[in-house]
Short mmCIF file of N, CA and C in Angstrom, two decimals:
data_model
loop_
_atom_site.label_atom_id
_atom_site.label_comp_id
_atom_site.label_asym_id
_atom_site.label_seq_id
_atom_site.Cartn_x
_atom_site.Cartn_y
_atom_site.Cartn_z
N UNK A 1 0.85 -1.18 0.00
CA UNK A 1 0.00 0.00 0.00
C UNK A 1 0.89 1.24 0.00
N UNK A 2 0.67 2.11 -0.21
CA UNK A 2 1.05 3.82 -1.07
C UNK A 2 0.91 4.04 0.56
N UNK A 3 2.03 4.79 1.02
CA UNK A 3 2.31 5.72 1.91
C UNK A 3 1.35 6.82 1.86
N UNK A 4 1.03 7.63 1.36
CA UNK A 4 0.12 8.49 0.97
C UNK A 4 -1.20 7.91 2.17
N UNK A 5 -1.62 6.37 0.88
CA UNK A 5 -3.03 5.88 0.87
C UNK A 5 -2.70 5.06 2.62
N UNK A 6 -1.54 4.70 3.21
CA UNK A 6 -1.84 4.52 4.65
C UNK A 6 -1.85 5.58 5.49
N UNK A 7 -1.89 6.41 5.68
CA UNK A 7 -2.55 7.39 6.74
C UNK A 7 -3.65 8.13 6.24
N UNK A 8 -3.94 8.29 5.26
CA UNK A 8 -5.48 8.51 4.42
C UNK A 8 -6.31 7.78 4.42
N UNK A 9 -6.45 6.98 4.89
CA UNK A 9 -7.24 5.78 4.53
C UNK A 9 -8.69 6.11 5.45
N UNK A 10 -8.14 6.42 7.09
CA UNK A 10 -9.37 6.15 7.94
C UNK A 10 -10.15 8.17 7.56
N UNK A 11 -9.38 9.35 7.54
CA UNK A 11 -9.74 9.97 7.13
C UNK A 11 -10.32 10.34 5.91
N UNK A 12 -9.84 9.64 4.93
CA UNK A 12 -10.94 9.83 3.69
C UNK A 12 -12.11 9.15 3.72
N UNK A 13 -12.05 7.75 4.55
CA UNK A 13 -13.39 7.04 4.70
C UNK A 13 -14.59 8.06 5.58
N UNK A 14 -13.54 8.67 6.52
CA UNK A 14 -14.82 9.26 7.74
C UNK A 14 -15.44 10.54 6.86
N UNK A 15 -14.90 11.41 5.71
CA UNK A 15 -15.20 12.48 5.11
C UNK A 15 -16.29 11.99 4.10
N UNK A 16 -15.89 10.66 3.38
CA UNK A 16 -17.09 10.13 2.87
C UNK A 16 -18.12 9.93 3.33
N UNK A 17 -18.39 9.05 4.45
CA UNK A 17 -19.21 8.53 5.41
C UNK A 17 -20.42 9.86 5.58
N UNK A 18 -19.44 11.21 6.02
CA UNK A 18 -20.62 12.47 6.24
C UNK A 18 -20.60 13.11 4.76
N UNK A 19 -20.17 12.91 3.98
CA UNK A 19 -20.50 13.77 2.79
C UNK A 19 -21.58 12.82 2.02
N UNK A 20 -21.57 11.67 2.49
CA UNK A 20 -22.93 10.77 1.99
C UNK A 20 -24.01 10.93 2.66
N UNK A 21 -24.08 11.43 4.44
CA UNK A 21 -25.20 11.54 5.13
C UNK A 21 -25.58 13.22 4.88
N UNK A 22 -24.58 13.78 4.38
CA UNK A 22 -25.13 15.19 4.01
C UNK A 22 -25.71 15.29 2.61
N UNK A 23 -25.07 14.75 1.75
CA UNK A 23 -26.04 14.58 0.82
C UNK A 23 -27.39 14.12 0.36
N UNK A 24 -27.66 12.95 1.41
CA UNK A 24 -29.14 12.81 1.75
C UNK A 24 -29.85 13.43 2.30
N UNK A 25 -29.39 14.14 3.23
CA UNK A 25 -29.96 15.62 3.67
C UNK A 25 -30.41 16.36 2.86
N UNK A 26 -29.12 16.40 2.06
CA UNK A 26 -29.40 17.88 0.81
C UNK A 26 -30.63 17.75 0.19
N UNK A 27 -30.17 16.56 -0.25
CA UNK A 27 -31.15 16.34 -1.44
C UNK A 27 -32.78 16.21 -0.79
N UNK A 28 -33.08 15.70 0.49
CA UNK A 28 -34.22 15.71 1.13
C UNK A 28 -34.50 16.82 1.30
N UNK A 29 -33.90 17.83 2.07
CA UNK A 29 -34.75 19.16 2.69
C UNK A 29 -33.92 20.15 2.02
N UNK A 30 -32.93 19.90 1.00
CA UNK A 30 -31.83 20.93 0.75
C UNK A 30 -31.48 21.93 2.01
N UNK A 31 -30.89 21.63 2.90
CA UNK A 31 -30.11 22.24 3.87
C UNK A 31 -29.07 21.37 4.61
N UNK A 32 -28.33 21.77 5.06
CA UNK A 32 -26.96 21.02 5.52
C UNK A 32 -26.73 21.31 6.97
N UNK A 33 -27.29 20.92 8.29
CA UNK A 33 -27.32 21.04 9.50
C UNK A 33 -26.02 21.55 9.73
N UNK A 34 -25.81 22.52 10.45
CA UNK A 34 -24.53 23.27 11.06
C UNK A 34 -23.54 22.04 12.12
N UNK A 35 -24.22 21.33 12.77
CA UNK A 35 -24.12 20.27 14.11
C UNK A 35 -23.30 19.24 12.88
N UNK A 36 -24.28 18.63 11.90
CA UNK A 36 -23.35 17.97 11.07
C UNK A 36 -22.26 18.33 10.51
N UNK A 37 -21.57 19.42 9.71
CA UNK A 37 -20.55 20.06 9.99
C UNK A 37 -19.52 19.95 10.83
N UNK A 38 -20.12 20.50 12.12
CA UNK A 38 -19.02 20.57 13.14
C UNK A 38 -18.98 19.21 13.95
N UNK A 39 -19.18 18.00 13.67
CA UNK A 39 -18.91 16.98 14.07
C UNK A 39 -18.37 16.02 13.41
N UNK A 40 -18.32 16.41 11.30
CA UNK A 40 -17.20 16.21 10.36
C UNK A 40 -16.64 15.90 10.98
N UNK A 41 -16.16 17.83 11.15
CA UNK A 41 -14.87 18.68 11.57
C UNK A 41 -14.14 17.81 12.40
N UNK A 42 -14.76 17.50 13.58
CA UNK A 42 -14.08 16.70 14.84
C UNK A 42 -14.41 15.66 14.29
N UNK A 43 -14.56 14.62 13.40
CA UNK A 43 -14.51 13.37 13.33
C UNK A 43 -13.14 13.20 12.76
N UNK A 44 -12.75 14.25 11.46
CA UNK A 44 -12.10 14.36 10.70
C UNK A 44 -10.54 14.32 11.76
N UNK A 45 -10.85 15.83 12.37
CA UNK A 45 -9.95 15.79 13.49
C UNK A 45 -8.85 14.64 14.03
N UNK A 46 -10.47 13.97 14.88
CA UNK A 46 -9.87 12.61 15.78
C UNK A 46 -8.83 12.25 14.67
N UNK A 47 -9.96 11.48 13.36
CA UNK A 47 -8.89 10.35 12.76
C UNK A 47 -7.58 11.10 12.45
N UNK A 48 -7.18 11.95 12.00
CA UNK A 48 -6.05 12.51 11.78
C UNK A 48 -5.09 12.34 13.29
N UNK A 49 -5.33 12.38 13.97
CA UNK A 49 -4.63 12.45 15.17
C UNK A 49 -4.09 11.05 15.33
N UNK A 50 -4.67 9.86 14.52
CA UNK A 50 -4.19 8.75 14.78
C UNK A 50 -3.73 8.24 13.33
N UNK A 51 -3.65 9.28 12.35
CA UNK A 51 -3.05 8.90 10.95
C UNK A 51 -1.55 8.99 10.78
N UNK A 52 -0.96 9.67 11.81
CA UNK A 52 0.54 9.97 11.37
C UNK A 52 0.82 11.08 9.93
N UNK A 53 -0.49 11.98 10.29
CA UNK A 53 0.21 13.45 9.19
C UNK A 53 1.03 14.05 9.32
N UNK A 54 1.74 14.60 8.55
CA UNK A 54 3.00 15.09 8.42
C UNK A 54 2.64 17.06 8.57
N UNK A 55 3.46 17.72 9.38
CA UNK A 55 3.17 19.42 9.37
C UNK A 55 2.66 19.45 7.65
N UNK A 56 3.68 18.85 6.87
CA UNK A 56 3.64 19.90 5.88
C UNK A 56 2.00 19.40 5.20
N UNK A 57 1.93 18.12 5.25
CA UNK A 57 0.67 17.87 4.70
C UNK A 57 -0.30 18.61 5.40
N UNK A 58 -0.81 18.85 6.56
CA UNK A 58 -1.69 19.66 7.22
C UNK A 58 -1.36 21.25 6.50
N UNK A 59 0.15 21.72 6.50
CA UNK A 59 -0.15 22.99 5.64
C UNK A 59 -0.72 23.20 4.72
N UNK A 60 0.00 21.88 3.59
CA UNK A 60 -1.29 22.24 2.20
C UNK A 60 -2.25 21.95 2.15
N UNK A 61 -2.67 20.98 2.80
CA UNK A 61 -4.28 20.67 3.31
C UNK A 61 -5.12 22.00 3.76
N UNK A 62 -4.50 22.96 4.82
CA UNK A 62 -5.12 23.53 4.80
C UNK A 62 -5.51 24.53 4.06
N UNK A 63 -4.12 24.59 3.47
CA UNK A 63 -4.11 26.13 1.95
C UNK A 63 -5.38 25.56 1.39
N UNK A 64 -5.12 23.87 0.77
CA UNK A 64 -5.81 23.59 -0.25
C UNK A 64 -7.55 24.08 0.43
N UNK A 65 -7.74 23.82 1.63
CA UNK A 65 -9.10 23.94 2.43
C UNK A 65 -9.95 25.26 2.48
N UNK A 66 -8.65 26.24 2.16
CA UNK A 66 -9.15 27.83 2.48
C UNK A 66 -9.41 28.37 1.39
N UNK A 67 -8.66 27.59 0.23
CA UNK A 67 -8.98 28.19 -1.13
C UNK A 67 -10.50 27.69 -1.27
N UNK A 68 -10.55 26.70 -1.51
CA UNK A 68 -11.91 25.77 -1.78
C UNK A 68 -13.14 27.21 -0.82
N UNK A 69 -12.98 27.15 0.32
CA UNK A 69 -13.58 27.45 0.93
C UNK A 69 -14.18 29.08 0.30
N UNK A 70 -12.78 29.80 0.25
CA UNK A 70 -12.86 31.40 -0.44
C UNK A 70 -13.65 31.50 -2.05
N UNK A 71 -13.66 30.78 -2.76
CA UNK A 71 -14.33 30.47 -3.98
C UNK A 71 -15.46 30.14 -3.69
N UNK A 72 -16.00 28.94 -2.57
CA UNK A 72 -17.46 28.88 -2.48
C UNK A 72 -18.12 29.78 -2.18
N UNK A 73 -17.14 30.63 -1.17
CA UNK A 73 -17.79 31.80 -0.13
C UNK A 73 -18.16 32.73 -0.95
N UNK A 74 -17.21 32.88 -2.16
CA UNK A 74 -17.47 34.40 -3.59
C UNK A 74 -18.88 33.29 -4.30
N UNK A 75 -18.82 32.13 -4.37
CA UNK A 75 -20.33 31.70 -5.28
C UNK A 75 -21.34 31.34 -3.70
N UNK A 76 -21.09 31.55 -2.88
CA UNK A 76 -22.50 31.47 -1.95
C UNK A 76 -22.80 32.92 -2.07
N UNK A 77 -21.87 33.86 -1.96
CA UNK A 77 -22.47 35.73 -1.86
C UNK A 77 -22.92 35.74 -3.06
N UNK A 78 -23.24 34.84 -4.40
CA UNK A 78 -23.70 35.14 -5.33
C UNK A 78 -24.82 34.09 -5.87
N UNK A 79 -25.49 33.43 -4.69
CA UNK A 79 -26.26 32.58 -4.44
C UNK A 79 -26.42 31.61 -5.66
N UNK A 80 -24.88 31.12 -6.01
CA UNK A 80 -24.34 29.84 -6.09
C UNK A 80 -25.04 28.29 -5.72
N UNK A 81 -24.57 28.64 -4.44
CA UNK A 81 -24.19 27.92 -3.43
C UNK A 81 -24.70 27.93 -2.13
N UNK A 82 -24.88 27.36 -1.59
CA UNK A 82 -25.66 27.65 -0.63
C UNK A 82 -24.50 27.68 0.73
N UNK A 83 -25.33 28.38 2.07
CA UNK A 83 -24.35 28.19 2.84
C UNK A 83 -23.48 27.05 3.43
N UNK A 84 -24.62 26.07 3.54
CA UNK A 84 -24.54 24.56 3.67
C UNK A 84 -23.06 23.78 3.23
N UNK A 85 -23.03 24.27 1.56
CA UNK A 85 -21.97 23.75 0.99
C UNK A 85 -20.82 24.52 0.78
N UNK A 86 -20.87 25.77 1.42
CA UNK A 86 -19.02 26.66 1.74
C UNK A 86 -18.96 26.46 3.13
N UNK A 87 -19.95 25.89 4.02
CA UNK A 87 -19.08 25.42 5.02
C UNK A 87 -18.71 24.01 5.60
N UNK A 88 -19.57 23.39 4.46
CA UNK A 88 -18.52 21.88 4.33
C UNK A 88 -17.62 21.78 3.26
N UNK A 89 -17.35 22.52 2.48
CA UNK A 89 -15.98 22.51 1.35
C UNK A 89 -14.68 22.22 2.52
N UNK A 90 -14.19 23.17 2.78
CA UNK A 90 -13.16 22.69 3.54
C UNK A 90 -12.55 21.62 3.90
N UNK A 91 -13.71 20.65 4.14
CA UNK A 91 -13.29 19.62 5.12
C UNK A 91 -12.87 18.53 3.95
N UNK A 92 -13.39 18.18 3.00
CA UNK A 92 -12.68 17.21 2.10
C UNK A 92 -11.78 17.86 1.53
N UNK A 93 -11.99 18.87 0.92
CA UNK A 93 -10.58 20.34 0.22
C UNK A 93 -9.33 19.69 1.22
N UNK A 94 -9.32 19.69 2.48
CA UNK A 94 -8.45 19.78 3.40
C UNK A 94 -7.59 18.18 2.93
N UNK A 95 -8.37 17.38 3.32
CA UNK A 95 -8.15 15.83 3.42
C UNK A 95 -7.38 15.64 1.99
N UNK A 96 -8.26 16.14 0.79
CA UNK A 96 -7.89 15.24 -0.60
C UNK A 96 -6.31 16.63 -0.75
N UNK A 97 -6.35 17.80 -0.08
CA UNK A 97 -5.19 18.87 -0.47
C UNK A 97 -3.52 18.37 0.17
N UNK A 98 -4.27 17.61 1.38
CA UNK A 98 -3.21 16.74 2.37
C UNK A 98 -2.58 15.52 1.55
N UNK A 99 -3.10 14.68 0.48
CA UNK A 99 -2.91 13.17 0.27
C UNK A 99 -2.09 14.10 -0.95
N UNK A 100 -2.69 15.35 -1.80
CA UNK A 100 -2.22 15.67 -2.67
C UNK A 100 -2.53 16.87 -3.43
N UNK A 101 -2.12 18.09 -3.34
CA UNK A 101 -2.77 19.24 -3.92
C UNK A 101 -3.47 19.03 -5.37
N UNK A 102 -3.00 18.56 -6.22
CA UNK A 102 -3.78 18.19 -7.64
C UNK A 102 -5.04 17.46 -7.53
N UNK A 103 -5.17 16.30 -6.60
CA UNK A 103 -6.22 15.32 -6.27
C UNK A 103 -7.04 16.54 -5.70
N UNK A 104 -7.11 17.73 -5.05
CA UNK A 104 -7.82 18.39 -4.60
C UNK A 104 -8.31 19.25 -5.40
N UNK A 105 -7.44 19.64 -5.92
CA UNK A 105 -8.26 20.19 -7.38
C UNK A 105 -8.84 19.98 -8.23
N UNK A 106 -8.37 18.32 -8.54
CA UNK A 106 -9.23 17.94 -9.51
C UNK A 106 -10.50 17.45 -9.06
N UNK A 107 -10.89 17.05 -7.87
CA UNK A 107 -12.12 16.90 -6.99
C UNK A 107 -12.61 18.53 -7.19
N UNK A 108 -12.16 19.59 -7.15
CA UNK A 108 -13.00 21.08 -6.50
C UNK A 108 -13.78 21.00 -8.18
N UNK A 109 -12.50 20.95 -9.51
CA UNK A 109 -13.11 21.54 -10.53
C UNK A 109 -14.30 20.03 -11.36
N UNK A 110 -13.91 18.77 -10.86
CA UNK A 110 -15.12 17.98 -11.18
C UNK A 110 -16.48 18.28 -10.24
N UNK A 111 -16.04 18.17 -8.77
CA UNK A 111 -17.35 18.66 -8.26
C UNK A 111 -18.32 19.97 -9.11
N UNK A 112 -17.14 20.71 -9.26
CA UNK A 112 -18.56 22.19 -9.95
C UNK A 112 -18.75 21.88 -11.35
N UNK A 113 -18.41 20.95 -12.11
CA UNK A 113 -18.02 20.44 -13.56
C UNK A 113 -19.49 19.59 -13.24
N UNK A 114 -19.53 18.87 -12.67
CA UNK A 114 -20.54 17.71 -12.65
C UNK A 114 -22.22 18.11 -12.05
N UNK A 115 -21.92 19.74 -10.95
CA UNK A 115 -23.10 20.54 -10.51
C UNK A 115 -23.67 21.02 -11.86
N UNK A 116 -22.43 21.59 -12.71
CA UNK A 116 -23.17 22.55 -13.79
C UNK A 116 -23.56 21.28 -14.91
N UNK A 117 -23.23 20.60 -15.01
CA UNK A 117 -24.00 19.47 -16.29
C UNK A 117 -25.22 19.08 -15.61
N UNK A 118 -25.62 18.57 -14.48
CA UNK A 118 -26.98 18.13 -13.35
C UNK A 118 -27.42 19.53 -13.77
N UNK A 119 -27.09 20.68 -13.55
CA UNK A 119 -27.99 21.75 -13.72
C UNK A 119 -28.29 21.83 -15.08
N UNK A 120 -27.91 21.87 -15.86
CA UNK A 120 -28.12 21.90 -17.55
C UNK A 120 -28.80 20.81 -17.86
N UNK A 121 -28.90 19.68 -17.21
CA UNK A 121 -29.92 18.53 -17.57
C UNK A 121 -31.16 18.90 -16.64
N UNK A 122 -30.88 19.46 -15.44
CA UNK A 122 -32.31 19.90 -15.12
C UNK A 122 -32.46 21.10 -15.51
N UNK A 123 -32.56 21.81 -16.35
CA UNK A 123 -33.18 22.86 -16.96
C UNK A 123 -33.90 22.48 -17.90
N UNK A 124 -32.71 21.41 -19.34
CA UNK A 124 -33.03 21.18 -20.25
C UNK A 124 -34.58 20.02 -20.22
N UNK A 125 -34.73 19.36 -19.15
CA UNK A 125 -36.01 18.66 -18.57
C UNK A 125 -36.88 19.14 -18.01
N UNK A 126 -36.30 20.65 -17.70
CA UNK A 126 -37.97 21.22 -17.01
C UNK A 126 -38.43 20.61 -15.96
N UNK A 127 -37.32 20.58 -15.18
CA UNK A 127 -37.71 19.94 -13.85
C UNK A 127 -37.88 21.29 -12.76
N UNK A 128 -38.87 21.04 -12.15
CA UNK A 128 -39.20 22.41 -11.04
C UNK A 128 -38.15 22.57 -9.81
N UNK A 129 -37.42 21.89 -9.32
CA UNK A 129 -36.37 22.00 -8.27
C UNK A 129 -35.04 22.00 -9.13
N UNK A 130 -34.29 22.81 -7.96
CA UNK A 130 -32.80 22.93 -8.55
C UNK A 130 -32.44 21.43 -7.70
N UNK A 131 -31.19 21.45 -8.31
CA UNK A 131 -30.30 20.23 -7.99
C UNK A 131 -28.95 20.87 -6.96
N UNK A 132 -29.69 20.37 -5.73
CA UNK A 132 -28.26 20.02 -4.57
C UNK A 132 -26.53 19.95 -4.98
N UNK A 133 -26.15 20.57 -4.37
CA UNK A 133 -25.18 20.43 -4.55
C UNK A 133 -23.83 19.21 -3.80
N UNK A 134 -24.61 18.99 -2.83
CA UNK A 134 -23.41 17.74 -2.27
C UNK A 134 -23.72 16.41 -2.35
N UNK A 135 -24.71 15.48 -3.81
CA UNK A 135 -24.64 14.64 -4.46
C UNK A 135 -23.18 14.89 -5.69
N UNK A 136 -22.85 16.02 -5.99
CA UNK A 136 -21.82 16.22 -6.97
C UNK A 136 -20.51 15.69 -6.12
N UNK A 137 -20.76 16.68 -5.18
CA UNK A 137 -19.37 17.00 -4.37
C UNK A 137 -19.21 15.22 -3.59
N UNK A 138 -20.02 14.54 -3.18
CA UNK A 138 -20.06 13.16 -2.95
C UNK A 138 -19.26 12.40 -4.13
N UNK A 139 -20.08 12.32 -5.10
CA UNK A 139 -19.76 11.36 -6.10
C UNK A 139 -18.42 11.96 -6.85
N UNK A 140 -17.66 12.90 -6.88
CA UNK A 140 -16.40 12.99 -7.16
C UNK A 140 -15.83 12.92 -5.96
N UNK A 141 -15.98 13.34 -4.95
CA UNK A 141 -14.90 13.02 -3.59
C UNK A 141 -14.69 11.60 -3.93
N UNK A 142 -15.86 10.29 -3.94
CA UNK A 142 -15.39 9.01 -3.78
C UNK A 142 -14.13 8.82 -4.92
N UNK A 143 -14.54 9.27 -6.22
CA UNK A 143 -13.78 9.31 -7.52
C UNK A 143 -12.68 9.28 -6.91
N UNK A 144 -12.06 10.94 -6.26
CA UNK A 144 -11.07 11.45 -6.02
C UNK A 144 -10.03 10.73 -5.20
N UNK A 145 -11.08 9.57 -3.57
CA UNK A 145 -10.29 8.57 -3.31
C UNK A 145 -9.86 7.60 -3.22
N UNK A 146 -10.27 7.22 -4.45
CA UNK A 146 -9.93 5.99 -5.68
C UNK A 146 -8.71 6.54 -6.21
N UNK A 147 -8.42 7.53 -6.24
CA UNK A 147 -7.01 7.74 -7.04
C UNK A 147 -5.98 8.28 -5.96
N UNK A 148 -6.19 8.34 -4.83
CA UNK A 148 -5.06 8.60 -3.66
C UNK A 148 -3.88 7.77 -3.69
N UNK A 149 -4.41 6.48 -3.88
CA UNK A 149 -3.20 5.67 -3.77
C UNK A 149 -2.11 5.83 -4.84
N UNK A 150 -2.59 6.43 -5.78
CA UNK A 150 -1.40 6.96 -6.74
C UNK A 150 -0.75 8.15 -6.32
N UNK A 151 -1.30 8.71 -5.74
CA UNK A 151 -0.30 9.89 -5.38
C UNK A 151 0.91 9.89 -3.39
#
């Protein structure tokens, strides 16, 4: 196993785990409980504390976390996005920016790549609800840690 993919392993599972129970959320009531969030946060936390991260990975993790975050925050003030989903960006931004800054990017620009095609198919169908945004951000995060072990 990829150095990388052994201390990533229990943290990318636990970021999945809530980016799947938030997405059923979403998509049910479209809102993203604040409590869920901040218990990610500290889930995310714990496992890291028993992953053996390295300073520097937590630095770019977090660069990678604040950028993600500052871009949602400019498309939530432009009702994008909802608040829901700039204040869970971070937390996978962080994780996939830690295993590998590119893997984090390429998760940020498929996540909004895969929102805006769901939105263009629900327009082009004339469907009366918009489409959630953290079924996208789900289904490329898993993508994204399918390919950790390469980096």
């Amino acid at each position: 196993m990829h150095a990388a993919l052994t201390w990533a392993a229990a943290p990318v599972n636990v970021v999945l785990l809530f980016l799947i129970v938030a997405a059923v959320i979403d998509v049910a009531v479209q809102w993203i409980p604040d409590t869920l969030t901040a218990v990610a946060a500290g889930a995310v936390a714990a496992s890291l504390s028993y992953a053996g991260i390295t300073t520097h990975q937590v630095v770019v993790g977090a660069l990678c976390g604040l950028l993600a975050f500052l871009v949602y925050l400019e498309l939530g003030v432009r009702d994008i996005f909802g608040g829901g989903d700039v204040k869970l960006v971070p937390i996978p931004a962080f994780i996939l920016g830690a295993v590998h800054p590119l893997l984090a990017l390429w998760w940020f620009t498929a996540s909004i790549g895969l929102q805006g095609a769901l939105s263009i198919g629900n327009r082009a169908l004339k469907l009366p609800a918009g489409v959630p945004h953290l079924p996208a951000m789900t289904v490329t995060f898993a993508a994204a840690s399918c390919f950790a072990a390469i980096f």
